[in-house]
Amino acid sequence: MTKIDCEKLRQDFPILDQLVNDEPLVYLDNAATTQKPAQVLQALENYYKTDNANVHRGVHTLAERATASYEAVRQQVADFIHANSSKEILFTRGTTTGLNWVAHFAQEILQPGDQVIISIMEHHSNIIPWQEACRKTGAKLDYVYLKDGELDLDGLQDLLSSRTRFVSLAHVSNVLGVVNPIKEIAQMVHAVGAYLVVDGAQSTPHMAIDVQDLDVDFFAFSGHKMLGPTGIGVLYGKEELLEIMSPVEFGGEMIDFVREQTASWKELPWKFEAGTPNIAGVIGLGAAIAYLTQIGLDQVQAHERDLVNYLFPKLQAIPGLTIYGSQDLAKRTGVISFNLDELHPHDVATALDYEGVAVRAGHHCAQPLIHHLGATAAARASLYIYNTKADCDKLVEALLKTKEFFNGTL
Ligand code: C6P
């Protein structure tokens, strides 16, 4: 396996080459959104410069070129996540939209007394759509909690019953960085006849995904967290489920025939894509997938693992620094959330920014988890392919400086 040549790869990311507060930028907010390589920026520019036209409508050359490029990316996505067919790939605005669409489908199925299971480590995008679906149908929303900073699989097993209709879980938590054993969970969920929905926002950018091997029913992710543009995402669904699922949005593009009182839908996947889609976003996503595929997802994962193995003990050695989630590094990705002494994480993040280090601070759109951890907020460093051990050293050095500065004033 060829290791990532970070020095060389960083040349593709012009944004990284800048000073922030007179310090070289160390970008460690990749779980929020990643930077875009020149290849993605170029693909967007080329599309608008040479091919821009609406898709699936025109017969002129530009329209056919735009449509061909758009649909080629659908196949590329299907190959990337090992879907059975490109019919199973729906373009969305992002993970949030995908999860909302599935929860909308759930509203058509759920009966009073049915059960939906999610976990305490979910992002709000995988909580609120289910709260709404349960509120509207009279179904019950139950939570799986944590054991040793990981998902409590025994707790999940105890909750599963013949009334369980949907289980919706993050593949990787955006706060704890822990990887949930989705393949094993799929067996447990299917054994009671329920559907498994997976929020792949924090896994797809960082590891090879095979939706058939995982045997998930639905899988949602966002382009902007994997080097692609914002505003584009994917919802994968097993074909037989997408066939019975109703469209969520109605309008142009998604219809076959419209009469005064009725309309009929196009076949999969187009029945879900009402209106002019984010064509440039799809093209950019295709370029991002090509970039990641060329590196190899195994190399991406190995690089991040290397960084985590290097950084984690250094963070653990900082007195007063609390790291959330499992201490078992084999089960973690490059997302590390922490608090330092009694300092507010916003102060920590601001102090780090003075040193050029970009981290996120707050509740990370996971308030139930933050509350469950007994915190009000946390700081979070999240790594990606262009981060180096020098970036990790800079984070540690900046944290020590922050500690020294505030302890002097506490
Ligand atoms: N998390 C973070 O800083 P969208 O916004 O639709 O692209 O992704 C939503 C989402 C869903 N699930 C998980 C696990 C996520 O991490 C996110 C986005 C960002 O953690 C922004 S809040």
Short mmCIF file of C-alpha atoms and ligand atoms in Angstrom, two decimals:
data_model
loop_
_atom_site.label_atom_id
_atom_site.label_comp_id
_atom_site.label_asym_id
_atom_site.label_seq_id
_atom_site.Cartn_x
_atom_site.Cartn_y
_atom_site.Cartn_z
CA MET A 1 0.00 0.00 0.00
CA THR A 2 1.51 3.35 -1.08
CA LYS A 3 1.43 5.90 1.71
CA ILE A 4 -0.08 9.31 1.11
CA ASP A 5 2.60 11.81 0.14
CA CYS A 6 1.21 14.70 2.16
CA GLU A 7 3.74 17.25 0.99
CA LYS A 8 2.78 16.60 -2.63
CA LEU A 9 -0.95 16.26 -1.96
CA ARG A 10 -1.11 19.57 -0.12
CA GLN A 11 -0.13 21.33 -3.32
CA ASP A 12 -3.62 20.45 -4.61
CA PHE A 13 -5.18 22.50 -1.79
CA PRO A 14 -4.22 26.13 -2.36
CA ILE A 15 -6.37 27.31 0.56
CA LEU A 16 -4.07 25.57 3.04
CA ASP A 17 -1.16 27.76 1.99
CA GLN A 18 -2.05 30.90 3.94
CA LEU A 19 -1.38 32.65 7.19
CA VAL A 20 -4.15 33.04 9.75
CA ASN A 21 -3.35 35.53 12.48
CA ASP A 22 0.23 35.58 11.16
CA GLU A 23 0.57 31.82 11.65
CA PRO A 24 0.46 29.10 8.99
CA LEU A 25 -3.09 27.75 8.81
CA VAL A 26 -3.61 24.37 10.48
CA TYR A 27 -7.06 23.28 9.36
CA LEU A 28 -8.53 20.78 11.82
CA ASP A 29 -12.25 21.34 11.22
CA ASN A 30 -12.71 18.65 8.60
CA ALA A 31 -15.73 17.05 10.24
CA ALA A 32 -17.59 20.32 9.61
CA THR A 33 -16.42 20.56 6.02
CA THR A 34 -13.28 19.65 4.12
CA GLN A 35 -11.23 21.82 1.78
CA LYS A 36 -11.50 21.31 -1.97
CA PRO A 37 -8.61 20.23 -4.20
CA ALA A 38 -7.78 22.15 -7.39
CA GLN A 39 -9.16 19.20 -9.37
CA VAL A 40 -12.65 19.77 -7.92
CA LEU A 41 -12.44 23.53 -8.44
CA GLN A 42 -11.29 22.91 -12.02
CA ALA A 43 -14.17 20.51 -12.72
CA LEU A 44 -16.67 23.15 -11.54
CA GLU A 45 -15.05 25.83 -13.67
CA ASN A 46 -14.87 23.56 -16.75
CA TYR A 47 -18.51 22.61 -16.38
CA TYR A 48 -19.66 26.23 -16.29
CA LYS A 49 -17.21 27.28 -19.00
CA THR A 50 -17.96 24.54 -21.51
CA ASP A 51 -21.03 22.39 -20.74
CA ASN A 52 -23.50 24.41 -18.69
CA ALA A 53 -27.10 23.48 -19.59
CA ASN A 54 -30.10 22.02 -17.83
CA VAL A 55 -30.24 18.22 -17.61
CA HIS A 56 -32.84 15.72 -18.92
CA ARG A 57 -34.65 18.45 -20.89
CA GLY A 58 -32.88 19.68 -23.98
CA VAL A 59 -31.80 17.83 -27.08
CA HIS A 60 -29.10 20.33 -27.96
CA THR A 61 -25.46 19.38 -27.61
CA LEU A 62 -24.74 21.20 -24.36
CA ALA A 63 -27.86 19.73 -22.70
CA GLU A 64 -26.83 16.25 -23.78
CA ARG A 65 -23.29 16.77 -22.53
CA ALA A 66 -24.49 18.10 -19.17
CA THR A 67 -26.97 15.21 -18.82
CA ALA A 68 -24.32 12.62 -19.72
CA SER A 69 -21.86 14.06 -17.16
CA TYR A 70 -24.55 14.25 -14.47
CA GLU A 71 -25.67 10.66 -14.99
CA ALA A 72 -22.08 9.41 -15.24
CA VAL A 73 -21.52 10.67 -11.69
CA ARG A 74 -24.55 8.71 -10.52
CA GLN A 75 -22.86 5.54 -11.79
CA GLN A 76 -19.57 6.68 -10.25
CA VAL A 77 -21.28 7.08 -6.86
CA ALA A 78 -22.90 3.65 -7.22
CA ASP A 79 -19.47 2.12 -7.87
CA PHE A 80 -17.90 4.12 -5.03
CA ILE A 81 -20.27 2.76 -2.39
CA HIS A 82 -20.85 -0.57 -4.18
CA ALA A 83 -24.56 -0.12 -4.77
CA ASN A 84 -26.24 -2.74 -6.90
CA SER A 85 -27.43 -0.19 -9.45
CA SER A 86 -27.30 3.54 -10.17
CA LYS A 87 -31.10 3.54 -9.71
CA GLU A 88 -30.36 3.29 -5.99
CA ILE A 89 -28.46 6.60 -5.95
CA LEU A 90 -30.54 9.72 -5.29
CA PHE A 91 -28.90 13.12 -5.38
CA THR A 92 -29.88 15.27 -2.41
CA ARG A 93 -28.71 18.51 -0.81
CA GLY A 94 -26.77 16.54 1.80
CA THR A 95 -27.08 14.02 4.60
CA THR A 96 -29.80 16.06 6.29
CA THR A 97 -32.08 15.89 3.25
CA GLY A 98 -31.47 12.18 2.81
CA LEU A 99 -32.38 11.37 6.41
CA ASN A 100 -35.47 13.59 6.19
CA TRP A 101 -36.62 11.71 3.08
CA VAL A 102 -36.31 8.36 4.85
CA ALA A 103 -38.14 9.65 7.93
CA HIS A 104 -40.84 10.94 5.58
CA PHE A 105 -41.13 7.42 4.15
CA ALA A 106 -41.34 6.14 7.72
CA GLN A 107 -44.42 8.29 8.30
CA GLU A 108 -46.20 6.27 5.63
CA ILE A 109 -45.38 3.02 7.43
CA LEU A 110 -45.34 3.69 11.16
CA GLN A 111 -48.40 2.82 13.24
CA PRO A 112 -49.20 3.92 16.80
CA GLY A 113 -47.16 1.76 19.18
CA ASP A 114 -44.45 0.98 16.60
CA GLN A 115 -40.89 1.70 17.62
CA VAL A 116 -38.04 3.68 16.07
CA ILE A 117 -34.58 3.31 17.59
CA ILE A 118 -31.77 5.84 17.29
CA SER A 119 -28.75 6.43 19.51
CA ILE A 120 -27.68 9.13 21.91
CA MET A 121 -24.67 9.89 19.69
CA GLU A 122 -26.78 11.06 16.73
CA HIS A 123 -26.45 14.38 14.96
CA HIS A 124 -29.63 16.51 15.12
CA SER A 125 -30.22 15.56 11.46
CA ASN A 126 -30.73 11.98 12.59
CA ILE A 127 -32.85 12.90 15.62
CA ILE A 128 -35.37 15.55 14.70
CA PRO A 129 -36.76 13.89 11.53
CA TRP A 130 -37.48 10.81 13.69
CA GLN A 131 -39.00 12.88 16.49
CA GLU A 132 -41.33 14.35 13.90
CA ALA A 133 -42.14 10.99 12.29
CA CYS A 134 -42.95 9.52 15.71
CA ARG A 135 -44.96 12.54 16.81
CA LYS A 136 -47.09 12.40 13.67
CA THR A 137 -47.71 8.64 13.75
CA GLY A 138 -47.87 7.80 17.46
CA ALA A 139 -44.75 5.62 17.20
CA LYS A 140 -42.26 5.54 20.07
CA LEU A 141 -38.70 6.89 19.80
CA ASP A 142 -36.17 4.94 21.86
CA TYR A 143 -32.45 5.59 22.38
CA VAL A 144 -29.45 3.31 22.61
CA TYR A 145 -26.84 4.74 24.99
CA LEU A 146 -23.10 4.30 25.42
CA LYS A 147 -20.86 1.72 27.03
CA ASP A 148 -17.19 2.63 27.47
CA GLY A 149 -17.65 5.52 25.05
CA GLU A 150 -19.03 3.22 22.32
CA LEU A 151 -22.51 2.25 21.21
CA ASP A 152 -24.01 -0.21 23.71
CA LEU A 153 -24.84 -3.16 21.46
CA ASP A 154 -26.42 -5.11 24.32
CA GLY A 155 -28.64 -2.10 24.94
CA LEU A 156 -29.64 -2.14 21.27
CA GLN A 157 -30.37 -5.87 21.42
CA ASP A 158 -32.56 -5.33 24.50
CA LEU A 159 -34.58 -2.63 22.73
CA LEU A 160 -35.18 -4.53 19.48
CA SER A 161 -38.58 -6.19 19.21
CA SER A 162 -41.26 -7.14 16.71
CA ARG A 163 -42.56 -3.55 17.06
CA THR A 164 -39.26 -2.06 15.83
CA ARG A 165 -39.73 -0.70 12.32
CA PHE A 166 -36.69 1.57 11.83
CA VAL A 167 -33.25 1.77 13.41
CA SER A 168 -31.28 4.84 12.34
CA LEU A 169 -27.65 5.21 13.41
CA ALA A 170 -24.51 7.13 12.60
CA HIS A 171 -21.77 5.04 11.04
CA VAL A 172 -19.27 7.36 12.74
CA SER A 173 -20.15 9.87 15.47
CA ASN A 174 -19.26 13.47 14.63
CA VAL A 175 -18.36 14.04 18.30
CA LEU A 176 -16.90 10.77 19.58
CA GLY A 177 -15.27 9.67 16.33
CA VAL A 178 -16.26 6.11 17.19
CA VAL A 179 -17.06 3.71 14.33
CA ASN A 180 -20.23 1.72 14.87
CA PRO A 181 -20.19 -1.94 13.72
CA ILE A 182 -22.89 -1.48 11.09
CA LYS A 183 -22.60 -4.93 9.51
CA GLU A 184 -23.20 -6.64 12.84
CA ILE A 185 -26.00 -4.18 13.66
CA ALA A 186 -27.68 -4.87 10.29
CA GLN A 187 -27.99 -8.54 11.23
CA MET A 188 -29.53 -7.67 14.59
CA VAL A 189 -31.97 -5.19 13.03
CA HIS A 190 -33.02 -7.44 10.15
CA ALA A 191 -33.57 -10.34 12.55
CA VAL A 192 -36.62 -8.46 13.89
CA GLY A 193 -37.74 -7.36 10.41
CA ALA A 194 -36.86 -3.68 10.82
CA TYR A 195 -35.08 -1.34 8.39
CA LEU A 196 -31.58 -0.03 9.07
CA VAL A 197 -30.87 3.57 8.09
CA VAL A 198 -27.26 4.75 8.31
CA ASP A 199 -25.96 8.29 8.56
CA GLY A 200 -22.70 8.02 6.65
CA ALA A 201 -21.75 11.72 6.83
CA GLN A 202 -18.61 11.03 8.90
CA SER A 203 -17.66 7.63 7.48
CA THR A 204 -17.89 7.94 3.69
CA PRO A 205 -15.04 10.49 3.43
CA HIS A 206 -12.72 8.34 5.56
CA MET A 207 -13.16 4.65 4.71
CA ALA A 208 -14.23 2.35 1.90
CA ILE A 209 -18.00 1.88 1.93
CA ASP A 210 -19.78 -1.19 0.60
CA VAL A 211 -23.51 -0.79 1.18
CA GLN A 212 -24.22 -4.33 -0.01
CA ASP A 213 -21.67 -5.88 2.31
CA LEU A 214 -22.92 -3.74 5.21
CA ASP A 215 -26.47 -4.71 4.18
CA VAL A 216 -27.94 -1.33 5.04
CA ASP A 217 -31.38 -0.37 3.75
CA PHE A 218 -30.64 3.35 3.45
CA PHE A 219 -27.34 5.25 3.61
CA ALA A 220 -26.97 9.05 3.48
CA PHE A 221 -23.87 11.22 3.06
CA SER A 222 -22.71 14.73 2.07
CA GLY A 223 -20.32 15.77 -0.68
CA HIS A 224 -18.79 18.70 1.20
CA LYS A 225 -17.26 16.50 3.88
CA MET A 226 -15.36 14.49 1.25
CA LEU A 227 -13.65 17.21 -0.82
CA GLY A 228 -16.77 18.02 -2.86
CA PRO A 229 -18.89 21.18 -3.02
CA THR A 230 -21.54 22.14 -0.48
CA GLY A 231 -25.22 21.57 -1.32
CA ILE A 232 -24.81 18.11 -2.81
CA GLY A 233 -25.29 14.75 -1.14
CA VAL A 234 -26.47 11.24 -1.75
CA LEU A 235 -29.19 9.01 -0.41
CA TYR A 236 -28.70 5.33 -1.21
CA GLY A 237 -31.70 3.04 -0.79
CA LYS A 238 -32.26 -0.59 -1.73
CA GLU A 239 -34.12 -0.59 -5.01
CA GLU A 240 -37.17 -2.47 -3.70
CA LEU A 241 -37.58 0.12 -0.94
CA LEU A 242 -37.13 3.14 -3.20
CA GLU A 243 -39.78 1.61 -5.47
CA ILE A 244 -42.38 1.74 -2.71
CA MET A 245 -41.18 5.06 -1.26
CA SER A 246 -43.12 8.13 -2.38
CA PRO A 247 -41.37 11.24 -3.67
CA VAL A 248 -41.02 13.99 -1.08
CA GLU A 249 -40.90 16.90 -3.49
CA PHE A 250 -43.05 17.43 -6.54
CA GLY A 251 -42.61 19.54 -9.66
CA GLY A 252 -40.68 19.49 -12.91
CA GLU A 253 -38.20 16.73 -13.77
CA MET A 254 -39.81 14.00 -11.67
CA ILE A 255 -43.02 13.40 -13.64
CA ASP A 256 -44.12 11.29 -16.59
CA PHE A 257 -47.56 12.78 -17.26
CA VAL A 258 -49.48 15.60 -15.62
CA ARG A 259 -53.22 16.10 -16.09
CA GLU A 260 -55.44 18.65 -14.41
CA GLN A 261 -56.08 16.54 -11.32
CA THR A 262 -53.45 13.80 -11.40
CA ALA A 263 -49.82 13.11 -12.20
CA SER A 264 -47.59 10.08 -12.56
CA TRP A 265 -43.92 9.80 -11.62
CA LYS A 266 -40.84 8.94 -13.57
CA GLU A 267 -39.06 5.71 -12.73
CA LEU A 268 -36.17 5.47 -10.27
CA PRO A 269 -34.11 7.43 -9.46
CA TRP A 270 -35.63 10.48 -11.15
CA LYS A 271 -38.97 10.39 -9.33
CA PHE A 272 -37.12 11.81 -6.32
CA GLU A 273 -35.30 14.63 -8.07
CA ALA A 274 -37.87 17.40 -8.54
CA GLY A 275 -36.77 20.68 -10.11
CA THR A 276 -33.46 21.64 -11.64
CA PRO A 277 -30.88 19.70 -9.65
CA ASN A 278 -27.51 20.91 -8.38
CA ILE A 279 -25.78 19.92 -11.60
CA ALA A 280 -22.48 21.65 -10.85
CA GLY A 281 -22.54 20.10 -7.37
CA VAL A 282 -22.90 16.65 -8.88
CA ILE A 283 -20.01 17.31 -11.29
CA GLY A 284 -17.89 18.51 -8.37
CA LEU A 285 -18.83 15.45 -6.33
CA GLY A 286 -17.72 13.28 -9.24
CA ALA A 287 -14.34 15.02 -9.28
CA ALA A 288 -14.01 14.57 -5.50
CA ILE A 289 -14.78 10.86 -5.76
CA ALA A 290 -12.25 10.51 -8.58
CA TYR A 291 -9.65 12.25 -6.41
CA LEU A 292 -10.33 10.03 -3.38
CA THR A 293 -10.47 6.89 -5.49
CA GLN A 294 -7.11 7.68 -7.02
CA ILE A 295 -5.57 7.95 -3.54
CA GLY A 296 -7.48 4.88 -2.35
CA LEU A 297 -9.79 4.85 0.66
CA ASP A 298 -7.58 2.33 2.43
CA GLN A 299 -4.70 4.79 2.19
CA VAL A 300 -6.95 7.59 3.43
CA GLN A 301 -7.90 5.48 6.43
CA ALA A 302 -4.31 4.38 7.09
CA HIS A 303 -3.09 7.99 6.98
CA GLU A 304 -5.70 9.14 9.48
CA ARG A 305 -5.05 6.17 11.74
CA ASP A 306 -1.38 7.04 11.73
CA LEU A 307 -2.19 10.62 12.76
CA VAL A 308 -4.63 9.55 15.48
CA ASN A 309 -2.10 7.09 16.92
CA TYR A 310 0.40 9.95 17.00
CA LEU A 311 -1.90 12.69 18.34
CA PHE A 312 -4.11 10.86 20.85
CA PRO A 313 -1.41 10.03 23.45
CA LYS A 314 -0.02 13.56 23.16
CA LEU A 315 -3.46 14.97 23.95
CA GLN A 316 -3.95 12.47 26.77
CA ALA A 317 -0.70 13.70 28.30
CA ILE A 318 -1.98 17.29 28.62
CA PRO A 319 -3.06 17.72 32.26
CA GLY A 320 -6.70 18.75 32.59
CA LEU A 321 -7.66 17.71 29.06
CA THR A 322 -10.72 15.43 28.91
CA ILE A 323 -11.21 13.45 25.69
CA TYR A 324 -14.70 12.08 24.99
CA GLY A 325 -15.44 8.63 23.58
CA SER A 326 -13.68 5.29 23.40
CA GLN A 327 -9.99 5.13 24.26
CA ASP A 328 -9.64 2.18 21.88
CA LEU A 329 -7.94 3.83 18.93
CA ALA A 330 -8.73 0.93 16.59
CA LYS A 331 -12.39 1.89 16.89
CA ARG A 332 -11.91 5.61 16.23
CA THR A 333 -11.51 7.90 13.26
CA GLY A 334 -9.74 11.25 13.25
CA VAL A 335 -12.47 13.09 15.17
CA ILE A 336 -11.35 14.03 18.69
CA SER A 337 -13.60 16.09 20.98
CA PHE A 338 -12.27 17.41 24.24
CA ASN A 339 -12.50 19.99 26.99
CA LEU A 340 -9.56 21.71 28.66
CA ASP A 341 -9.70 22.38 32.39
CA GLU A 342 -12.73 24.52 33.20
CA LEU A 343 -12.28 26.66 30.09
CA HIS A 344 -15.19 27.27 27.78
CA PRO A 345 -14.49 25.50 24.47
CA HIS A 346 -15.27 28.72 22.59
CA ASP A 347 -12.40 30.39 24.48
CA VAL A 348 -10.18 27.42 23.66
CA ALA A 349 -11.12 27.54 19.97
CA THR A 350 -10.55 31.30 19.86
CA ALA A 351 -7.16 30.94 21.53
CA LEU A 352 -6.23 28.18 19.05
CA ASP A 353 -7.31 30.41 16.18
CA TYR A 354 -4.78 33.02 17.36
CA GLU A 355 -2.20 30.32 16.68
CA GLY A 356 -3.64 29.61 13.22
CA VAL A 357 -5.31 26.36 14.36
CA ALA A 358 -8.94 25.94 13.19
CA VAL A 359 -11.07 23.64 15.37
CA ARG A 360 -14.81 23.63 16.01
CA ALA A 361 -16.35 24.37 19.39
CA GLY A 362 -19.93 24.09 20.59
CA HIS A 363 -22.53 21.34 20.78
CA HIS A 364 -21.68 20.01 17.30
CA CYS A 365 -25.39 19.66 16.46
CA ALA A 366 -25.52 16.79 18.96
CA GLN A 367 -27.06 18.38 22.04
CA PRO A 368 -28.50 15.16 23.53
CA LEU A 369 -25.03 13.57 23.40
CA ILE A 370 -23.25 16.60 24.87
CA HIS A 371 -25.83 16.68 27.64
CA HIS A 372 -25.43 12.93 28.21
CA LEU A 373 -21.66 13.44 28.53
CA GLY A 374 -22.32 15.95 31.30
CA ALA A 375 -20.87 18.82 29.28
CA THR A 376 -22.39 21.96 27.82
CA ALA A 377 -20.05 22.10 24.84
CA ALA A 378 -16.75 20.70 23.61
CA ALA A 379 -13.88 21.60 21.32
CA ARG A 380 -13.23 19.26 18.41
CA ALA A 381 -10.22 18.61 16.20
CA SER A 382 -10.91 16.55 13.09
CA LEU A 383 -8.26 15.29 10.68
CA TYR A 384 -8.14 14.57 6.98
CA ILE A 385 -5.81 13.50 4.19
CA TYR A 386 -3.85 16.76 4.04
CA ASN A 387 -3.10 16.95 7.77
CA THR A 388 0.39 16.14 8.96
CA LYS A 389 2.12 15.20 12.19
CA ALA A 390 3.39 18.79 12.25
CA ASP A 391 -0.28 19.91 12.35
CA CYS A 392 -0.81 17.60 15.34
CA ASP A 393 2.26 19.05 17.07
CA LYS A 394 0.97 22.56 16.44
CA LEU A 395 -2.39 21.69 18.01
CA VAL A 396 -0.73 20.27 21.11
CA GLU A 397 1.65 23.23 21.39
CA ALA A 398 -1.25 25.71 20.98
CA LEU A 399 -3.30 23.88 23.62
CA LEU A 400 -0.41 24.04 26.08
CA LYS A 401 -0.01 27.76 25.36
CA THR A 402 -3.77 28.27 25.86
CA LYS A 403 -3.64 26.43 29.14
CA GLU A 404 -0.72 28.49 30.34
CA PHE A 405 -2.35 31.76 29.26
CA PHE A 406 -5.72 31.07 30.92
CA ASN A 407 -4.31 29.45 34.04
CA GLY A 408 -2.42 32.66 34.58
CA THR A 409 -5.72 34.54 34.53
CA LEU A 410 -8.03 32.04 36.26
N1 C6P B 1 -21.91 17.66 10.84
C1 C6P B 1 -20.22 18.90 12.02
O1 C6P B 1 -19.51 19.89 12.23
P1 C6P B 1 -25.16 18.10 6.32
O2 C6P B 1 -25.20 19.38 7.08
O3 C6P B 1 -26.54 17.71 5.83
O4 C6P B 1 -24.12 18.06 5.26
O5 C6P B 1 -24.69 16.98 7.37
C2 C6P B 1 -25.40 16.80 8.55
C3 C6P B 1 -24.71 15.78 9.41
C4 C6P B 1 -25.34 14.57 9.65
N2 C6P B 1 -24.76 13.61 10.36
C5 C6P B 1 -23.55 13.76 10.89
C6 C6P B 1 -22.93 12.64 11.66
C7 C6P B 1 -22.85 14.96 10.70
O6 C6P B 1 -21.65 15.11 11.22
C8 C6P B 1 -23.45 16.01 9.96
C9 C6P B 1 -22.78 17.34 9.80
C10 C6P B 1 -21.11 18.87 10.81
O7 C6P B 1 -20.20 17.92 12.77
C11 C6P B 1 -21.91 20.13 10.70
S1 C6P B 1 -23.09 20.30 11.98
#
